[in-house]
Amino acid sequence: MRYNIQPLKDNDYEDVLVGWWKDWRWTPPAKDFLSDKGYMVYCDDEPVCAGFMYVTNSNVVLLEWIVSNFNVKNKKVRKEALLTLIEFVTSVARGIEKKYVYSLLKNPSLISLYEELGYVKGEGNGQEMIKKL
């Protein structure tokens, strides 16, 4: 299997990602809430997962809103695609001389993947808070 990463295209939000979030019974974030630095991982030509990289003015890059294709039932393919995405963003962050990659995670499987790549858990006492202005 061959994995490759492509920047998200303008129509991927409506044509792909909203459906994926709904398939997982998640409320899709508003498009303007998402970074313009989004990436899709493909296995051969099939889109498997995507996520968004937020570059801050500190030494932190955020990797957020990761979602996978519910219809990819091969867990090995989905796992390898997610690992590819996390490793890619980590590499980009290192390349732009950031010191940290931060993700707010709830999904135990995704947390395990991060740990597999050497990420460590934070305090875990948080609750996400959002105010629409």
Coordinates of N, CA and C in Angstrom, one line a residue:
M1 N 0.8 -1.2 0.0 CA 0.0 0.0 0.0 C 0.9 1.2 0.0
R2 N 0.5 2.2 -0.7 CA 1.2 3.5 -0.9 C 0.4 4.6 -0.3
Y3 N 1.0 5.4 0.6 CA 0.3 6.5 1.2 C 1.0 7.8 0.7
N4 N 0.1 8.8 0.4 CA 0.6 10.1 0.1 C -0.2 11.1 0.7
I5 N 0.3 12.3 0.9 CA -0.4 13.4 1.5 C -0.5 14.5 0.5
Q6 N -1.7 15.1 0.5 CA -2.0 16.2 -0.4 C -2.6 17.3 0.4
P7 N -2.3 18.6 0.1 CA -3.1 19.7 0.7 C -4.6 19.5 0.4
L8 N -5.4 19.9 1.3 CA -6.8 19.8 1.0 C -7.2 20.8 -0.1
K9 N -8.1 20.4 -0.9 CA -8.6 21.3 -2.0 C -9.9 22.0 -1.5
D10 N -10.2 23.1 -2.1 CA -11.3 24.0 -1.7 C -12.6 23.2 -1.5
N11 N -12.9 22.3 -2.4 CA -14.1 21.5 -2.3 C -14.1 20.3 -1.3
D12 N -13.0 20.0 -0.8 CA -12.9 18.8 0.1 C -13.8 19.0 1.4
Y13 N -13.9 20.2 1.9 CA -14.7 20.4 3.1 C -16.1 19.9 2.8
E14 N -16.8 20.4 1.8 CA -18.2 20.1 1.5 C -18.3 18.7 0.9
D15 N -17.4 18.3 0.0 CA -17.6 17.0 -0.7 C -17.1 15.8 0.1
V16 N -16.2 16.0 1.0 CA -15.7 14.8 1.7 C -15.8 14.9 3.3
L17 N -15.2 16.0 3.8 CA -15.0 16.0 5.3 C -16.3 16.1 6.1
V18 N -17.3 16.9 5.6 CA -18.5 17.1 6.3 C -19.2 15.7 6.4
G19 N -19.2 14.9 5.4 CA -19.7 13.6 5.4 C -19.0 12.7 6.4
W20 N -17.7 12.7 6.4 CA -16.9 11.9 7.3 C -17.3 12.2 8.7
W21 N -17.3 13.5 9.1 CA -17.7 13.9 10.5 C -19.1 13.4 10.8
K22 N -20.0 13.5 9.9 CA -21.3 13.1 10.2 C -21.4 11.5 10.3
D23 N -20.6 10.8 9.5 CA -20.5 9.4 9.6 C -20.1 8.9 11.0
W24 N -19.2 9.7 11.6 CA -18.7 9.4 12.9 C -19.6 10.0 14.0
R25 N -20.7 10.6 13.6 CA -21.7 11.2 14.5 C -21.0 12.4 15.3
W26 N -20.2 13.2 14.6 CA -19.6 14.4 15.1 C -20.2 15.5 14.4
T27 N -20.3 16.7 15.1 CA -20.8 17.9 14.4 C -19.7 18.5 13.6
P28 N -19.8 18.7 12.3 CA -18.7 19.3 11.6 C -18.4 20.7 12.1
P29 N -17.2 21.0 12.2 CA -16.8 22.4 12.6 C -17.2 23.3 11.4
A30 N -17.5 24.6 11.7 CA -17.7 25.5 10.6 C -16.4 25.7 9.7
K31 N -16.6 25.8 8.4 CA -15.4 25.9 7.5 C -14.5 27.0 7.9
D32 N -15.0 28.1 8.4 CA -14.1 29.2 8.7 C -13.5 29.1 10.1
F33 N -13.8 28.0 10.8 CA -13.1 27.7 12.0 C -11.8 26.9 11.8
L34 N -11.7 26.3 10.6 CA -10.6 25.5 10.2 C -9.4 26.3 9.6
S35 N -8.2 25.8 9.8 CA -7.0 26.4 9.3 C -7.0 26.2 7.8
D36 N -6.3 27.0 7.1 CA -6.2 26.9 5.6 C -5.0 25.9 5.3
K37 N -4.4 25.3 6.3 CA -3.4 24.3 6.2 C -3.9 23.0 6.6
G38 N -4.7 22.4 5.7 CA -5.3 21.1 5.9 C -4.7 20.1 5.0
Y39 N -4.6 18.8 5.4 CA -4.0 17.8 4.6 C -4.8 16.5 4.6
M40 N -4.8 15.9 3.4 CA -5.6 14.6 3.2 C -4.5 13.5 3.0
V41 N -4.7 12.4 3.6 CA -3.8 11.2 3.4 C -4.6 10.2 2.5
Y42 N -4.0 9.8 1.5 CA -4.5 8.8 0.5 C -3.8 7.5 0.6
C43 N -4.5 6.4 0.5 CA -3.9 5.1 0.3 C -4.2 4.7 -1.1
D44 N -3.1 4.7 -1.9 CA -3.3 4.6 -3.3 C -4.1 5.8 -3.7
D45 N -5.3 5.7 -4.3 CA -6.1 6.9 -4.7 C -7.3 7.1 -3.7
E46 N -7.4 6.4 -2.7 CA -8.5 6.5 -1.8 C -8.2 7.4 -0.6
P47 N -9.0 8.5 -0.4 CA -8.8 9.3 0.8 C -9.2 8.6 2.0
V48 N -8.2 8.6 3.0 CA -8.4 7.8 4.2 C -8.6 8.7 5.5
C49 N -7.8 9.8 5.6 CA -8.0 10.7 6.7 C -7.5 12.1 6.4
A50 N -7.8 13.0 7.3 CA -7.4 14.4 7.1 C -7.3 15.1 8.4
G51 N -6.6 16.2 8.4 CA -6.4 17.0 9.6 C -5.9 18.4 9.3
F52 N -5.9 19.2 10.3 CA -5.6 20.7 10.1 C -4.5 21.1 11.0
M53 N -3.6 21.8 10.4 CA -2.4 22.3 11.1 C -2.5 23.8 11.3
Y54 N -2.4 24.3 12.5 CA -2.5 25.7 12.9 C -1.1 26.1 13.3
V55 N -0.5 27.1 12.6 CA 0.8 27.6 13.0 C 0.5 28.8 13.8
T56 N 1.1 28.8 15.0 CA 0.9 29.9 16.0 C 2.1 30.9 15.9
N57 N 2.0 32.0 16.6 CA 3.1 32.9 16.8 C 4.0 32.6 18.0
S58 N 3.8 31.4 18.5 CA 4.6 30.9 19.6 C 5.4 29.7 19.0
N59 N 6.0 28.9 19.9 CA 6.7 27.7 19.4 C 5.8 26.5 19.2
V60 N 4.5 26.7 19.1 CA 3.6 25.6 19.0 C 2.9 25.6 17.7
V61 N 2.7 24.3 17.2 CA 1.8 24.0 16.1 C 0.7 23.2 16.6
L62 N -0.5 23.5 16.2 CA -1.7 22.7 16.7 C -2.0 21.7 15.5
L63 N -2.3 20.5 15.9 CA -2.8 19.5 14.9 C -4.2 19.2 15.4
E64 N -5.2 19.6 14.7 CA -6.6 19.4 15.1 C -7.6 18.9 14.1
W65 N -8.8 18.6 14.5 CA -9.9 18.2 13.6 C -9.5 17.1 12.7
I66 N -8.8 16.1 13.3 CA -8.5 14.9 12.5 C -9.8 14.1 12.4
V67 N -10.0 13.6 11.2 CA -11.1 12.8 10.9 C -10.7 11.7 9.8
S68 N -11.3 10.5 9.9 CA -11.0 9.5 8.9 C -12.3 9.1 8.2
N69 N -12.0 8.4 7.1 CA -13.1 7.9 6.2 C -13.7 6.7 6.9
F70 N -14.9 6.8 7.4 CA -15.7 5.8 8.0 C -15.8 4.5 7.2
N71 N -15.8 4.7 5.9 CA -15.9 3.5 5.0 C -14.7 2.7 4.7
V72 N -13.5 3.2 5.2 CA -12.3 2.4 5.2 C -12.3 1.5 6.4
K73 N -12.7 0.3 6.1 CA -12.9 -0.7 7.2 C -11.6 -1.4 7.6
N74 N -10.6 -1.3 6.7 CA -9.3 -2.0 7.0 C -8.6 -1.1 8.1
K75 N -8.6 -1.6 9.3 CA -8.0 -0.9 10.5 C -6.5 -0.6 10.3
K76 N -5.8 -1.5 9.6 CA -4.4 -1.3 9.4 C -4.2 -0.1 8.5
V77 N -5.0 0.0 7.4 CA -4.8 1.1 6.5 C -5.2 2.4 7.2
R78 N -6.2 2.4 7.9 CA -6.6 3.6 8.6 C -5.6 4.1 9.6
K79 N -5.0 3.1 10.4 CA -4.0 3.4 11.4 C -2.7 4.0 10.7
E80 N -2.3 3.3 9.6 CA -1.1 3.8 8.9 C -1.3 5.2 8.3
A81 N -2.5 5.4 7.8 CA -2.8 6.8 7.3 C -2.7 7.8 8.4
L82 N -3.3 7.5 9.5 CA -3.3 8.5 10.6 C -1.9 8.7 11.1
L83 N -1.1 7.6 11.2 CA 0.3 7.8 11.6 C 1.0 8.7 10.6
T84 N 0.8 8.5 9.3 CA 1.4 9.3 8.3 C 1.1 10.7 8.4
L85 N -0.2 11.0 8.7 CA -0.6 12.4 8.9 C 0.1 13.1 10.1
I86 N 0.1 12.4 11.2 CA 0.7 12.9 12.5 C 2.2 13.1 12.2
E87 N 2.9 12.1 11.6 CA 4.3 12.3 11.4 C 4.6 13.4 10.4
F88 N 3.7 13.6 9.4 CA 3.9 14.7 8.4 C 3.9 16.0 9.1
V89 N 2.8 16.3 9.9 CA 2.7 17.6 10.6 C 3.8 17.8 11.6
T90 N 4.2 16.7 12.3 CA 5.3 16.8 13.2 C 6.6 17.2 12.4
S91 N 6.8 16.7 11.3 CA 8.0 17.0 10.5 C 7.9 18.4 9.9
V92 N 6.7 18.9 9.5 CA 6.6 20.3 9.0 C 6.9 21.2 10.2
A93 N 6.3 20.9 11.4 CA 6.6 21.8 12.5 C 8.1 21.9 12.9
R94 N 8.7 20.7 12.8 CA 10.2 20.7 13.1 C 10.9 21.6 12.0
G95 N 10.4 21.4 10.8 CA 11.1 22.2 9.7 C 10.9 23.7 9.7
I96 N 9.9 24.1 10.4 CA 9.7 25.6 10.6 C 10.1 26.0 12.0
E97 N 10.9 25.1 12.6 CA 11.6 25.4 13.8 C 10.6 25.7 15.0
K98 N 9.5 25.0 15.0 CA 8.6 25.0 16.2 C 9.1 23.9 17.2
K99 N 8.8 24.1 18.4 CA 9.3 23.2 19.5 C 8.2 22.2 19.9
Y100 N 7.0 22.5 19.6 CA 5.9 21.6 20.2 C 4.8 21.4 19.1
V101 N 4.2 20.2 19.1 CA 3.0 20.0 18.4 C 1.9 19.6 19.5
Y102 N 0.8 20.3 19.5 CA -0.3 20.1 20.5 C -1.5 19.7 19.8
S103 N -2.2 18.7 20.4 CA -3.5 18.2 19.9 C -4.4 18.0 21.1
L104 N -5.6 18.4 21.0 CA -6.7 18.2 22.0 C -7.4 16.9 21.5
L105 N -7.3 15.8 22.2 CA -7.9 14.6 21.8 C -8.9 14.0 22.8
K106 N -9.8 13.3 22.2 CA -10.8 12.6 23.1 C -10.8 11.1 22.7
N107 N -10.5 10.7 21.5 CA -10.7 9.4 21.0 C -9.5 8.5 21.5
P108 N -9.8 7.4 22.3 CA -8.7 6.6 22.8 C -7.8 6.0 21.7
S109 N -8.3 5.6 20.6 CA -7.5 5.0 19.5 C -6.5 6.1 19.0
L110 N -7.0 7.3 18.8 CA -6.1 8.3 18.3 C -5.1 8.7 19.3
I111 N -5.4 8.7 20.6 CA -4.5 9.0 21.7 C -3.4 7.9 21.6
S112 N -3.7 6.7 21.4 CA -2.7 5.6 21.3 C -1.8 5.8 20.2
L113 N -2.3 6.3 19.1 CA -1.4 6.5 17.9 C -0.4 7.6 18.2
Y114 N -0.8 8.7 18.9 CA 0.1 9.7 19.3 C 1.1 9.2 20.2
E115 N 0.7 8.4 21.2 CA 1.7 7.8 22.1 C 2.7 6.9 21.4
E116 N 2.2 6.2 20.4 CA 3.1 5.4 19.6 C 4.2 6.2 19.0
L117 N 3.9 7.4 18.7 CA 4.9 8.3 18.0 C 5.7 9.2 19.0
G118 N 5.6 8.9 20.3 CA 6.4 9.6 21.3 C 5.7 10.8 21.9
Y119 N 4.5 11.0 21.6 CA 3.8 12.1 22.3 C 3.4 11.7 23.7
V120 N 3.3 12.7 24.6 CA 3.0 12.4 26.0 C 1.7 13.1 26.3
K121 N 0.9 12.5 27.3 CA -0.3 13.1 27.7 C -0.1 14.3 28.6
G122 N -0.9 15.3 28.4 CA -0.9 16.5 29.3 C -1.7 16.2 30.6
E123 N -2.1 17.2 31.3 CA -2.8 17.1 32.5 C -4.1 16.4 32.4
G124 N -4.9 16.6 31.3 CA -6.1 16.0 31.0 C -7.3 16.5 31.8
N125 N -7.1 17.7 32.5 CA -8.2 18.2 33.3 C -9.0 19.3 32.5
G126 N -8.8 19.3 31.2 CA -9.4 20.4 30.4 C -10.8 20.1 29.9
Q127 N -11.4 21.2 29.4 CA -12.7 21.1 28.7 C -12.6 22.1 27.6
E128 N -12.9 21.7 26.4 CA -12.8 22.7 25.3 C -14.0 23.7 25.5
M129 N -13.6 25.0 25.3 CA -14.6 26.1 25.4 C -14.5 26.9 24.2
I130 N -15.6 27.2 23.6 CA -15.7 28.0 22.3 C -16.8 29.0 22.4
K131 N -16.5 30.2 22.0 CA -17.5 31.3 21.9 C -17.6 31.8 20.5
K132 N -18.7 31.7 19.9 CA -18.9 32.3 18.5 C -19.2 33.7 18.7
L133 N -18.4 34.5 18.0 CA -18.5 36.0 18.1 C -19.4 36.5 17.0

